Amino acid sequence: MMGPAHSLSGAAAWLGVGAATAAAGHAMPWPVLVVGALICAGAALAPDLDHKSATISRAFGPLSKWVCEVVDKLSYAAYKATRTRADPRRSGGHRTLTHTWVWAVAIGAGASALAVQCGRWGVLALLFVHVVLAVEGLLWRAARVSSDILVWLLGAAGAWILAGILDQPGNGANWLFEAPGQEYLWLGLPVVLGALVHDVGDALTVSGCPILWPIPIGGKRWYPIGPPKVLRFRAGSWVEVRVLMPVFMVLGGVGGAFALGLV
């Protein structure tokens, strides 16, 4: 799928989690719901770090383009080092290492560690990166015609405001993990969810997605998981734009309303 659909699906997924926790009698504080949705929307773009033309490659100027080139090479090296004879030869690393559950768990764990070990500055860094990515994904039309600096300023301001709100008692700094020293440990969860939702979205497309690597399936370690080919679609096709994106918006709205107790 394309960047906007990935971000919408990420936000909708976290709002759905919020609805589920509310139904279970443990509703999220509203700042956790909002921050988690933004992080998940941004994190849903992160697996495309292995693609030099993806939305995320433009998010932070030359720096993100360079990171994408490096990740592409590392992913390709991982593919070559672990492929079996049944896995096809390829010339790049797109839809390999960063499109697996291993990557999703690893970056989620890294995000939690950063937030816990670095305190407020770690939280601010996580929020800044993911708010910028969320703007690039959810507001992609406006982001493309505006200055990158304006988007970065919006991300910085949003990160500062959201971090301040979360710091207030009862607003969710210690949501889910209440032991001393575990404040903001939960921030890794929307990162993991966003990456996994991205992978599931890509699995619906023609190429599929090797989500279960390195578990071998049919002799292939990089087996492209997906539904029957007749149910798949091409990235950017009308199915994605006219069907899935509106569905994600509706599901996100309904999930958010349930999570906030409005229905």
PDB file of C-alpha atoms in Angstrom:
ATOM      1  CA  MET A   1       0.000   0.000   0.000  1.00  0.00           C
ATOM      2  CA  MET A   2       0.946   3.656  -0.294  1.00  0.00           C
ATOM      3  CA  GLY A   3       1.923   5.954   2.589  1.00  0.00           C
ATOM      4  CA  PRO A   4      -1.479   7.601   3.249  1.00  0.00           C
ATOM      5  CA  ALA A   5      -3.272   4.250   3.457  1.00  0.00           C
ATOM      6  CA  HIS A   6      -0.582   2.864   5.753  1.00  0.00           C
ATOM      7  CA  SER A   7      -0.879   5.832   8.125  1.00  0.00           C
ATOM      8  CA  LEU A   8      -4.671   5.689   8.161  1.00  0.00           C
ATOM      9  CA  SER A   9      -4.607   1.974   8.923  1.00  0.00           C
ATOM     10  CA  GLY A  10      -2.112   2.550  11.740  1.00  0.00           C
ATOM     11  CA  ALA A  11      -4.219   5.255  13.390  1.00  0.00           C
ATOM     12  CA  ALA A  12      -7.360   3.142  13.006  1.00  0.00           C
ATOM     13  CA  ALA A  13      -5.616   0.148  14.554  1.00  0.00           C
ATOM     14  CA  TRP A  14      -4.637   2.045  17.715  1.00  0.00           C
ATOM     15  CA  LEU A  15      -8.093   3.583  18.033  1.00  0.00           C
ATOM     16  CA  GLY A  16      -9.452   0.053  17.763  1.00  0.00           C
ATOM     17  CA  VAL A  17      -7.159  -1.006  20.604  1.00  0.00           C
ATOM     18  CA  GLY A  18      -8.539   1.918  22.597  1.00  0.00           C
ATOM     19  CA  ALA A  19     -12.080   0.718  21.953  1.00  0.00           C
ATOM     20  CA  ALA A  20     -11.131  -2.819  23.023  1.00  0.00           C
ATOM     21  CA  THR A  21      -9.554  -1.643  26.295  1.00  0.00           C
ATOM     22  CA  ALA A  22     -12.612   0.493  27.022  1.00  0.00           C
ATOM     23  CA  ALA A  23     -14.880  -2.512  26.412  1.00  0.00           C
ATOM     24  CA  ALA A  24     -12.708  -4.511  28.819  1.00  0.00           C
ATOM     25  CA  GLY A  25     -13.232  -1.909  31.523  1.00  0.00           C
ATOM     26  CA  HIS A  26      -9.741  -0.370  31.356  1.00  0.00           C
ATOM     27  CA  ALA A  27     -10.230   2.683  29.162  1.00  0.00           C
ATOM     28  CA  MET A  28      -7.146   4.569  28.006  1.00  0.00           C
ATOM     29  CA  PRO A  29      -6.701   8.150  29.215  1.00  0.00           C
ATOM     30  CA  TRP A  30      -7.500  10.363  26.226  1.00  0.00           C
ATOM     31  CA  PRO A  31      -3.869  11.555  25.850  1.00  0.00           C
ATOM     32  CA  VAL A  32      -2.732   7.930  25.492  1.00  0.00           C
ATOM     33  CA  LEU A  33      -5.370   7.378  22.823  1.00  0.00           C
ATOM     34  CA  VAL A  34      -4.325  10.482  20.858  1.00  0.00           C
ATOM     35  CA  VAL A  35      -0.559  10.017  21.246  1.00  0.00           C
ATOM     36  CA  GLY A  36      -0.791   6.306  20.487  1.00  0.00           C
ATOM     37  CA  ALA A  37      -2.821   6.964  17.327  1.00  0.00           C
ATOM     38  CA  LEU A  38      -0.268   9.516  16.091  1.00  0.00           C
ATOM     39  CA  ILE A  39       2.688   7.261  16.861  1.00  0.00           C
ATOM     40  CA  CYS A  40       0.995   4.275  15.240  1.00  0.00           C
ATOM     41  CA  ALA A  41       0.173   6.343  12.147  1.00  0.00           C
ATOM     42  CA  GLY A  42       3.804   7.405  11.889  1.00  0.00           C
ATOM     43  CA  ALA A  43       5.228   3.987  12.691  1.00  0.00           C
ATOM     44  CA  ALA A  44       3.064   2.501   9.937  1.00  0.00           C
ATOM     45  CA  LEU A  45       5.401   4.219   7.454  1.00  0.00           C
ATOM     46  CA  ALA A  46       8.639   3.000   9.055  1.00  0.00           C
ATOM     47  CA  PRO A  47       8.948  -0.424   7.337  1.00  0.00           C
ATOM     48  CA  ASP A  48       9.428   1.432   4.046  1.00  0.00           C
ATOM     49  CA  LEU A  49      12.825   2.604   5.275  1.00  0.00           C
ATOM     50  CA  ASP A  50      14.074   0.033   2.772  1.00  0.00           C
ATOM     51  CA  HIS A  51      12.560   1.998  -0.150  1.00  0.00           C
ATOM     52  CA  LYS A  52      14.364   5.082  -1.473  1.00  0.00           C
ATOM     53  CA  SER A  53      11.163   6.489  -3.025  1.00  0.00           C
ATOM     54  CA  ALA A  54       8.781   5.927  -0.121  1.00  0.00           C
ATOM     55  CA  THR A  55       6.988   8.662   1.832  1.00  0.00           C
ATOM     56  CA  ILE A  56       9.363   8.234   4.764  1.00  0.00           C
ATOM     57  CA  SER A  57      12.381   8.937   2.540  1.00  0.00           C
ATOM     58  CA  ARG A  58      11.159  12.523   2.090  1.00  0.00           C
ATOM     59  CA  ALA A  59      10.177  13.166   5.701  1.00  0.00           C
ATOM     60  CA  PHE A  60      13.512  14.431   7.018  1.00  0.00           C
ATOM     61  CA  GLY A  61      15.221  15.677   3.879  1.00  0.00           C
ATOM     62  CA  PRO A  62      18.656  14.326   2.911  1.00  0.00           C
ATOM     63  CA  LEU A  63      18.996  12.537   6.252  1.00  0.00           C
ATOM     64  CA  SER A  64      15.999  10.253   5.719  1.00  0.00           C
ATOM     65  CA  LYS A  65      17.028   9.600   2.103  1.00  0.00           C
ATOM     66  CA  TRP A  66      20.461   8.521   3.301  1.00  0.00           C
ATOM     67  CA  VAL A  67      18.971   6.314   6.024  1.00  0.00           C
ATOM     68  CA  CYS A  68      16.714   4.654   3.448  1.00  0.00           C
ATOM     69  CA  GLU A  69      19.695   3.897   1.225  1.00  0.00           C
ATOM     70  CA  VAL A  70      21.597   2.360   4.141  1.00  0.00           C
ATOM     71  CA  VAL A  71      18.615   0.297   5.312  1.00  0.00           C
ATOM     72  CA  ASP A  72      17.988  -0.890   1.754  1.00  0.00           C
ATOM     73  CA  LYS A  73      21.552  -2.218   1.543  1.00  0.00           C
ATOM     74  CA  LEU A  74      21.380  -3.825   5.004  1.00  0.00           C
ATOM     75  CA  SER A  75      18.049  -5.453   4.194  1.00  0.00           C
ATOM     76  CA  TYR A  76      19.398  -6.791   0.916  1.00  0.00           C
ATOM     77  CA  ALA A  77      22.439  -8.182   2.718  1.00  0.00           C
ATOM     78  CA  ALA A  78      20.162  -9.909   5.251  1.00  0.00           C
ATOM     79  CA  TYR A  79      18.106 -11.352   2.404  1.00  0.00           C
ATOM     80  CA  LYS A  80      21.134 -12.767   0.602  1.00  0.00           C
ATOM     81  CA  ALA A  81      22.598 -14.172   3.812  1.00  0.00           C
ATOM     82  CA  THR A  82      19.442 -16.030   4.864  1.00  0.00           C
ATOM     83  CA  ARG A  83      17.632 -16.940   1.635  1.00  0.00           C
ATOM     84  CA  THR A  84      17.133 -20.552   0.681  1.00  0.00           C
ATOM     85  CA  ARG A  85      17.415 -22.004  -2.810  1.00  0.00           C
ATOM     86  CA  ALA A  86      13.659 -21.666  -3.153  1.00  0.00           C
ATOM     87  CA  ASP A  87      13.709 -17.914  -2.480  1.00  0.00           C
ATOM     88  CA  PRO A  88      14.003 -15.913  -5.704  1.00  0.00           C
ATOM     89  CA  ARG A  89      17.003 -13.763  -6.531  1.00  0.00           C
ATOM     90  CA  ARG A  90      16.470 -10.046  -6.200  1.00  0.00           C
ATOM     91  CA  SER A  91      18.367  -6.799  -6.714  1.00  0.00           C
ATOM     92  CA  GLY A  92      17.270  -4.770  -3.687  1.00  0.00           C
ATOM     93  CA  GLY A  93      16.100  -4.992  -0.107  1.00  0.00           C
ATOM     94  CA  HIS A  94      12.559  -3.614  -0.379  1.00  0.00           C
ATOM     95  CA  ARG A  95       9.965  -5.723   1.435  1.00  0.00           C
ATOM     96  CA  THR A  96      12.498  -7.897   3.182  1.00  0.00           C
ATOM     97  CA  LEU A  97      13.977  -7.351   6.659  1.00  0.00           C
ATOM     98  CA  THR A  98      11.958  -4.267   7.655  1.00  0.00           C
ATOM     99  CA  HIS A  99       8.734  -6.003   6.646  1.00  0.00           C
ATOM    100  CA  THR A 100       8.966  -8.799   9.227  1.00  0.00           C
ATOM    101  CA  TRP A 101       7.660  -9.355  12.739  1.00  0.00           C
ATOM    102  CA  VAL A 102      11.268  -9.457  13.948  1.00  0.00           C
ATOM    103  CA  TRP A 103      11.817  -5.882  12.800  1.00  0.00           C
ATOM    104  CA  ALA A 104       8.508  -4.733  14.311  1.00  0.00           C
ATOM    105  CA  VAL A 105       9.351  -6.171  17.730  1.00  0.00           C
ATOM    106  CA  ALA A 106      12.914  -4.854  17.576  1.00  0.00           C
ATOM    107  CA  ILE A 107      11.974  -1.245  16.820  1.00  0.00           C
ATOM    108  CA  GLY A 108       9.183  -1.364  19.397  1.00  0.00           C
ATOM    109  CA  ALA A 109      11.606  -2.582  22.046  1.00  0.00           C
ATOM    110  CA  GLY A 110      14.063   0.112  20.995  1.00  0.00           C
ATOM    111  CA  ALA A 111      11.387   2.796  21.299  1.00  0.00           C
ATOM    112  CA  SER A 112      10.446   1.642  24.799  1.00  0.00           C
ATOM    113  CA  ALA A 113      14.095   1.519  25.860  1.00  0.00           C
ATOM    114  CA  LEU A 114      14.699   5.032  24.532  1.00  0.00           C
ATOM    115  CA  ALA A 115      11.694   6.428  26.389  1.00  0.00           C
ATOM    116  CA  VAL A 116      12.596   4.746  29.682  1.00  0.00           C
ATOM    117  CA  GLN A 117      16.357   5.287  29.605  1.00  0.00           C
ATOM    118  CA  CYS A 118      16.416   8.843  28.238  1.00  0.00           C
ATOM    119  CA  GLY A 119      13.372  10.192  30.043  1.00  0.00           C
ATOM    120  CA  ARG A 120      11.715  13.332  28.729  1.00  0.00           C
ATOM    121  CA  TRP A 121      14.207  13.890  25.914  1.00  0.00           C
ATOM    122  CA  GLY A 122      13.721  10.332  24.689  1.00  0.00           C
ATOM    123  CA  VAL A 123       9.951  10.809  24.753  1.00  0.00           C
ATOM    124  CA  LEU A 124      10.278  14.096  22.873  1.00  0.00           C
ATOM    125  CA  ALA A 125      12.464  12.458  20.221  1.00  0.00           C
ATOM    126  CA  LEU A 126       9.977   9.624  19.700  1.00  0.00           C
ATOM    127  CA  LEU A 127       7.055  12.012  19.510  1.00  0.00           C
ATOM    128  CA  PHE A 128       8.814  14.379  17.114  1.00  0.00           C
ATOM    129  CA  VAL A 129       9.775  11.654  14.644  1.00  0.00           C
ATOM    130  CA  HIS A 130       6.383   9.999  14.662  1.00  0.00           C
ATOM    131  CA  VAL A 131       4.321  13.197  14.571  1.00  0.00           C
ATOM    132  CA  VAL A 132       6.304  14.324  11.510  1.00  0.00           C
ATOM    133  CA  LEU A 133       5.691  10.939   9.886  1.00  0.00           C
ATOM    134  CA  ALA A 134       2.004  11.061  10.820  1.00  0.00           C
ATOM    135  CA  VAL A 135       1.690  14.474   9.165  1.00  0.00           C
ATOM    136  CA  GLU A 136       3.484  13.173   6.067  1.00  0.00           C
ATOM    137  CA  GLY A 137       1.119  10.210   5.904  1.00  0.00           C
ATOM    138  CA  LEU A 138      -2.245  11.559   7.060  1.00  0.00           C
ATOM    139  CA  LEU A 139      -1.901  15.059   5.588  1.00  0.00           C
ATOM    140  CA  TRP A 140       0.238  14.080   2.634  1.00  0.00           C
ATOM    141  CA  ARG A 141      -1.280  16.541   0.166  1.00  0.00           C
ATOM    142  CA  ALA A 142      -0.607  19.511   2.435  1.00  0.00           C
ATOM    143  CA  ALA A 143       2.806  18.171   3.462  1.00  0.00           C
ATOM    144  CA  ARG A 144       3.992  17.851  -0.132  1.00  0.00           C
ATOM    145  CA  VAL A 145       3.178  21.439  -1.068  1.00  0.00           C
ATOM    146  CA  SER A 146       4.462  23.003   2.157  1.00  0.00           C
ATOM    147  CA  SER A 147       8.016  23.563   3.340  1.00  0.00           C
ATOM    148  CA  ASP A 148       9.746  20.669   5.086  1.00  0.00           C
ATOM    149  CA  ILE A 149      10.754  23.105   7.808  1.00  0.00           C
ATOM    150  CA  LEU A 150       7.099  23.917   8.519  1.00  0.00           C
ATOM    151  CA  VAL A 151       6.334  20.217   8.890  1.00  0.00           C
ATOM    152  CA  TRP A 152       9.302  19.793  11.246  1.00  0.00           C
ATOM    153  CA  LEU A 153       8.210  22.808  13.296  1.00  0.00           C
ATOM    154  CA  LEU A 154       4.718  21.324  13.525  1.00  0.00           C
ATOM    155  CA  GLY A 155       6.238  18.033  14.663  1.00  0.00           C
ATOM    156  CA  ALA A 156       8.408  19.744  17.269  1.00  0.00           C
ATOM    157  CA  ALA A 157       5.528  21.831  18.613  1.00  0.00           C
ATOM    158  CA  GLY A 158       3.218  18.828  18.690  1.00  0.00           C
ATOM    159  CA  ALA A 159       5.818  16.715  20.472  1.00  0.00           C
ATOM    160  CA  TRP A 160       6.416  19.394  23.119  1.00  0.00           C
ATOM    161  CA  ILE A 161       2.703  19.924  23.776  1.00  0.00           C
ATOM    162  CA  LEU A 162       1.851  16.213  23.876  1.00  0.00           C
ATOM    163  CA  ALA A 163       4.788  15.402  26.169  1.00  0.00           C
ATOM    164  CA  GLY A 164       3.643  18.133  28.545  1.00  0.00           C
ATOM    165  CA  ILE A 165       0.087  16.780  28.593  1.00  0.00           C
ATOM    166  CA  LEU A 166       1.267  13.213  29.238  1.00  0.00           C
ATOM    167  CA  ASP A 167       3.410  14.414  32.135  1.00  0.00           C
ATOM    168  CA  GLN A 168       0.349  15.588  34.019  1.00  0.00           C
ATOM    169  CA  PRO A 169      -0.895  13.182  36.747  1.00  0.00           C
ATOM    170  CA  GLY A 170      -3.510  10.751  35.457  1.00  0.00           C
ATOM    171  CA  ASN A 171      -2.863  11.505  31.797  1.00  0.00           C
ATOM    172  CA  GLY A 172      -1.118   8.243  31.008  1.00  0.00           C
ATOM    173  CA  ALA A 173       2.645   8.462  31.521  1.00  0.00           C
ATOM    174  CA  ASN A 174       2.419   5.212  33.481  1.00  0.00           C
ATOM    175  CA  TRP A 175      -0.437   3.683  31.508  1.00  0.00           C
ATOM    176  CA  LEU A 176      -0.314  -0.130  31.538  1.00  0.00           C
ATOM    177  CA  PHE A 177       3.115  -0.228  33.266  1.00  0.00           C
ATOM    178  CA  GLU A 178       2.748   1.286  36.725  1.00  0.00           C
ATOM    179  CA  ALA A 179       5.972   0.209  38.467  1.00  0.00           C
ATOM    180  CA  PRO A 180       8.431   3.001  39.310  1.00  0.00           C
ATOM    181  CA  GLY A 181      10.815   3.639  36.448  1.00  0.00           C
ATOM    182  CA  GLN A 182       8.454   2.181  33.838  1.00  0.00           C
ATOM    183  CA  GLU A 183       6.831   5.442  32.806  1.00  0.00           C
ATOM    184  CA  TYR A 184       6.407   5.607  29.043  1.00  0.00           C
ATOM    185  CA  LEU A 185       7.351   1.950  28.601  1.00  0.00           C
ATOM    186  CA  TRP A 186       4.079   1.606  26.691  1.00  0.00           C
ATOM    187  CA  LEU A 187       5.269   3.909  23.908  1.00  0.00           C
ATOM    188  CA  GLY A 188       6.811   0.925  22.128  1.00  0.00           C
ATOM    189  CA  LEU A 189       3.407  -0.727  21.697  1.00  0.00           C
ATOM    190  CA  PRO A 190       2.000   1.620  19.020  1.00  0.00           C
ATOM    191  CA  VAL A 191       5.372   1.393  17.259  1.00  0.00           C
ATOM    192  CA  VAL A 192       5.101  -2.405  17.056  1.00  0.00           C
ATOM    193  CA  LEU A 193       1.453  -2.234  16.046  1.00  0.00           C
ATOM    194  CA  GLY A 194       2.118   0.335  13.337  1.00  0.00           C
ATOM    195  CA  ALA A 195       4.859  -1.784  11.777  1.00  0.00           C
ATOM    196  CA  LEU A 196       2.722  -4.930  11.857  1.00  0.00           C
ATOM    197  CA  VAL A 197      -0.280  -3.141  10.363  1.00  0.00           C
ATOM    198  CA  HIS A 198       1.981  -1.928   7.550  1.00  0.00           C
ATOM    199  CA  ASP A 199       3.076  -5.503   6.893  1.00  0.00           C
ATOM    200  CA  VAL A 200      -0.491  -6.783   6.839  1.00  0.00           C
ATOM    201  CA  GLY A 201      -1.437  -4.018   4.405  1.00  0.00           C
ATOM    202  CA  ASP A 202       1.419  -4.937   2.086  1.00  0.00           C
ATOM    203  CA  ALA A 203       0.446  -8.609   2.339  1.00  0.00           C
ATOM    204  CA  LEU A 204      -2.841  -7.691   0.669  1.00  0.00           C
ATOM    205  CA  THR A 205      -1.055  -6.426  -2.418  1.00  0.00           C
ATOM    206  CA  VAL A 206       0.174  -8.392  -5.435  1.00  0.00           C
ATOM    207  CA  SER A 207       3.696  -8.964  -4.070  1.00  0.00           C
ATOM    208  CA  GLY A 208       2.696 -10.171  -0.599  1.00  0.00           C
ATOM    209  CA  CYS A 209       4.910  -9.641   2.453  1.00  0.00           C
ATOM    210  CA  PRO A 210       7.411 -11.917   4.274  1.00  0.00           C
ATOM    211  CA  ILE A 211       5.960 -11.124   7.703  1.00  0.00           C
ATOM    212  CA  LEU A 212       6.905 -14.476   9.275  1.00  0.00           C
ATOM    213  CA  TRP A 213      10.631 -14.449   8.411  1.00  0.00           C
ATOM    214  CA  PRO A 214      12.763 -16.353   9.373  1.00  0.00           C
ATOM    215  CA  ILE A 215      10.195 -19.149   9.742  1.00  0.00           C
ATOM    216  CA  PRO A 216      10.456 -21.300   6.574  1.00  0.00           C
ATOM    217  CA  ILE A 217       7.246 -21.884   4.631  1.00  0.00           C
ATOM    218  CA  GLY A 218       7.196 -24.111   1.587  1.00  0.00           C
ATOM    219  CA  GLY A 219      10.979 -24.191   1.607  1.00  0.00           C
ATOM    220  CA  LYS A 220      11.181 -20.385   1.480  1.00  0.00           C
ATOM    221  CA  ARG A 221      12.501 -18.347   4.386  1.00  0.00           C
ATOM    222  CA  TRP A 222      11.171 -15.155   2.780  1.00  0.00           C
ATOM    223  CA  TYR A 223       7.763 -16.538   1.854  1.00  0.00           C
ATOM    224  CA  PRO A 224       5.441 -13.680   0.754  1.00  0.00           C
ATOM    225  CA  ILE A 225       2.389 -14.063   2.987  1.00  0.00           C
ATOM    226  CA  GLY A 226      -0.912 -12.962   1.473  1.00  0.00           C
ATOM    227  CA  PRO A 227      -4.474 -13.959   0.581  1.00  0.00           C
ATOM    228  CA  PRO A 228      -5.310 -15.843  -2.625  1.00  0.00           C
ATOM    229  CA  LYS A 229      -4.056 -13.855  -5.617  1.00  0.00           C
ATOM    230  CA  VAL A 230      -7.571 -13.142  -6.825  1.00  0.00           C
ATOM    231  CA  LEU A 231      -8.120 -11.065  -3.652  1.00  0.00           C
ATOM    232  CA  ARG A 232      -4.930  -9.026  -3.953  1.00  0.00           C
ATOM    233  CA  PHE A 233      -4.588  -5.565  -5.483  1.00  0.00           C
ATOM    234  CA  ARG A 234      -1.838  -3.281  -6.724  1.00  0.00           C
ATOM    235  CA  ALA A 235      -0.477  -0.560  -4.437  1.00  0.00           C
ATOM    236  CA  GLY A 236      -2.184   2.754  -5.193  1.00  0.00           C
ATOM    237  CA  SER A 237      -5.052   1.106  -7.086  1.00  0.00           C
ATOM    238  CA  TRP A 238      -8.709   2.136  -6.787  1.00  0.00           C
ATOM    239  CA  VAL A 239      -9.291  -0.617  -4.228  1.00  0.00           C
ATOM    240  CA  GLU A 240      -6.837   1.046  -1.873  1.00  0.00           C
ATOM    241  CA  VAL A 241      -7.908   4.631  -2.504  1.00  0.00           C
ATOM    242  CA  ARG A 242     -11.677   4.291  -2.879  1.00  0.00           C
ATOM    243  CA  VAL A 243     -12.414   1.316  -0.660  1.00  0.00           C
ATOM    244  CA  LEU A 244      -9.772   0.687   1.976  1.00  0.00           C
ATOM    245  CA  MET A 245      -8.931   4.279   2.914  1.00  0.00           C
ATOM    246  CA  PRO A 246     -12.586   5.235   3.532  1.00  0.00           C
ATOM    247  CA  VAL A 247     -13.022   2.011   5.516  1.00  0.00           C
ATOM    248  CA  PHE A 248      -9.990   2.868   7.666  1.00  0.00           C
ATOM    249  CA  MET A 249     -11.413   6.333   8.326  1.00  0.00           C
ATOM    250  CA  VAL A 250     -14.788   4.965   9.376  1.00  0.00           C
ATOM    251  CA  LEU A 251     -13.290   2.246  11.570  1.00  0.00           C
ATOM    252  CA  GLY A 252     -10.959   4.751  13.191  1.00  0.00           C
ATOM    253  CA  GLY A 253     -13.803   7.150  13.901  1.00  0.00           C
ATOM    254  CA  VAL A 254     -15.984   4.440  15.389  1.00  0.00           C
ATOM    255  CA  GLY A 255     -13.095   3.047  17.435  1.00  0.00           C
ATOM    256  CA  GLY A 256     -12.205   6.485  18.762  1.00  0.00           C
ATOM    257  CA  ALA A 257     -15.804   7.203  19.707  1.00  0.00           C
ATOM    258  CA  PHE A 258     -16.048   3.934  21.656  1.00  0.00           C
ATOM    259  CA  ALA A 259     -12.660   4.504  23.289  1.00  0.00           C
ATOM    260  CA  LEU A 260     -13.720   7.950  24.522  1.00  0.00           C
ATOM    261  CA  GLY A 261     -17.103   6.716  25.736  1.00  0.00           C
ATOM    262  CA  LEU A 262     -19.047   8.846  23.255  1.00  0.00           C
ATOM    263  CA  VAL A 263     -21.184   5.906  22.101  1.00  0.00           C
TER     264      VAL A 263
END
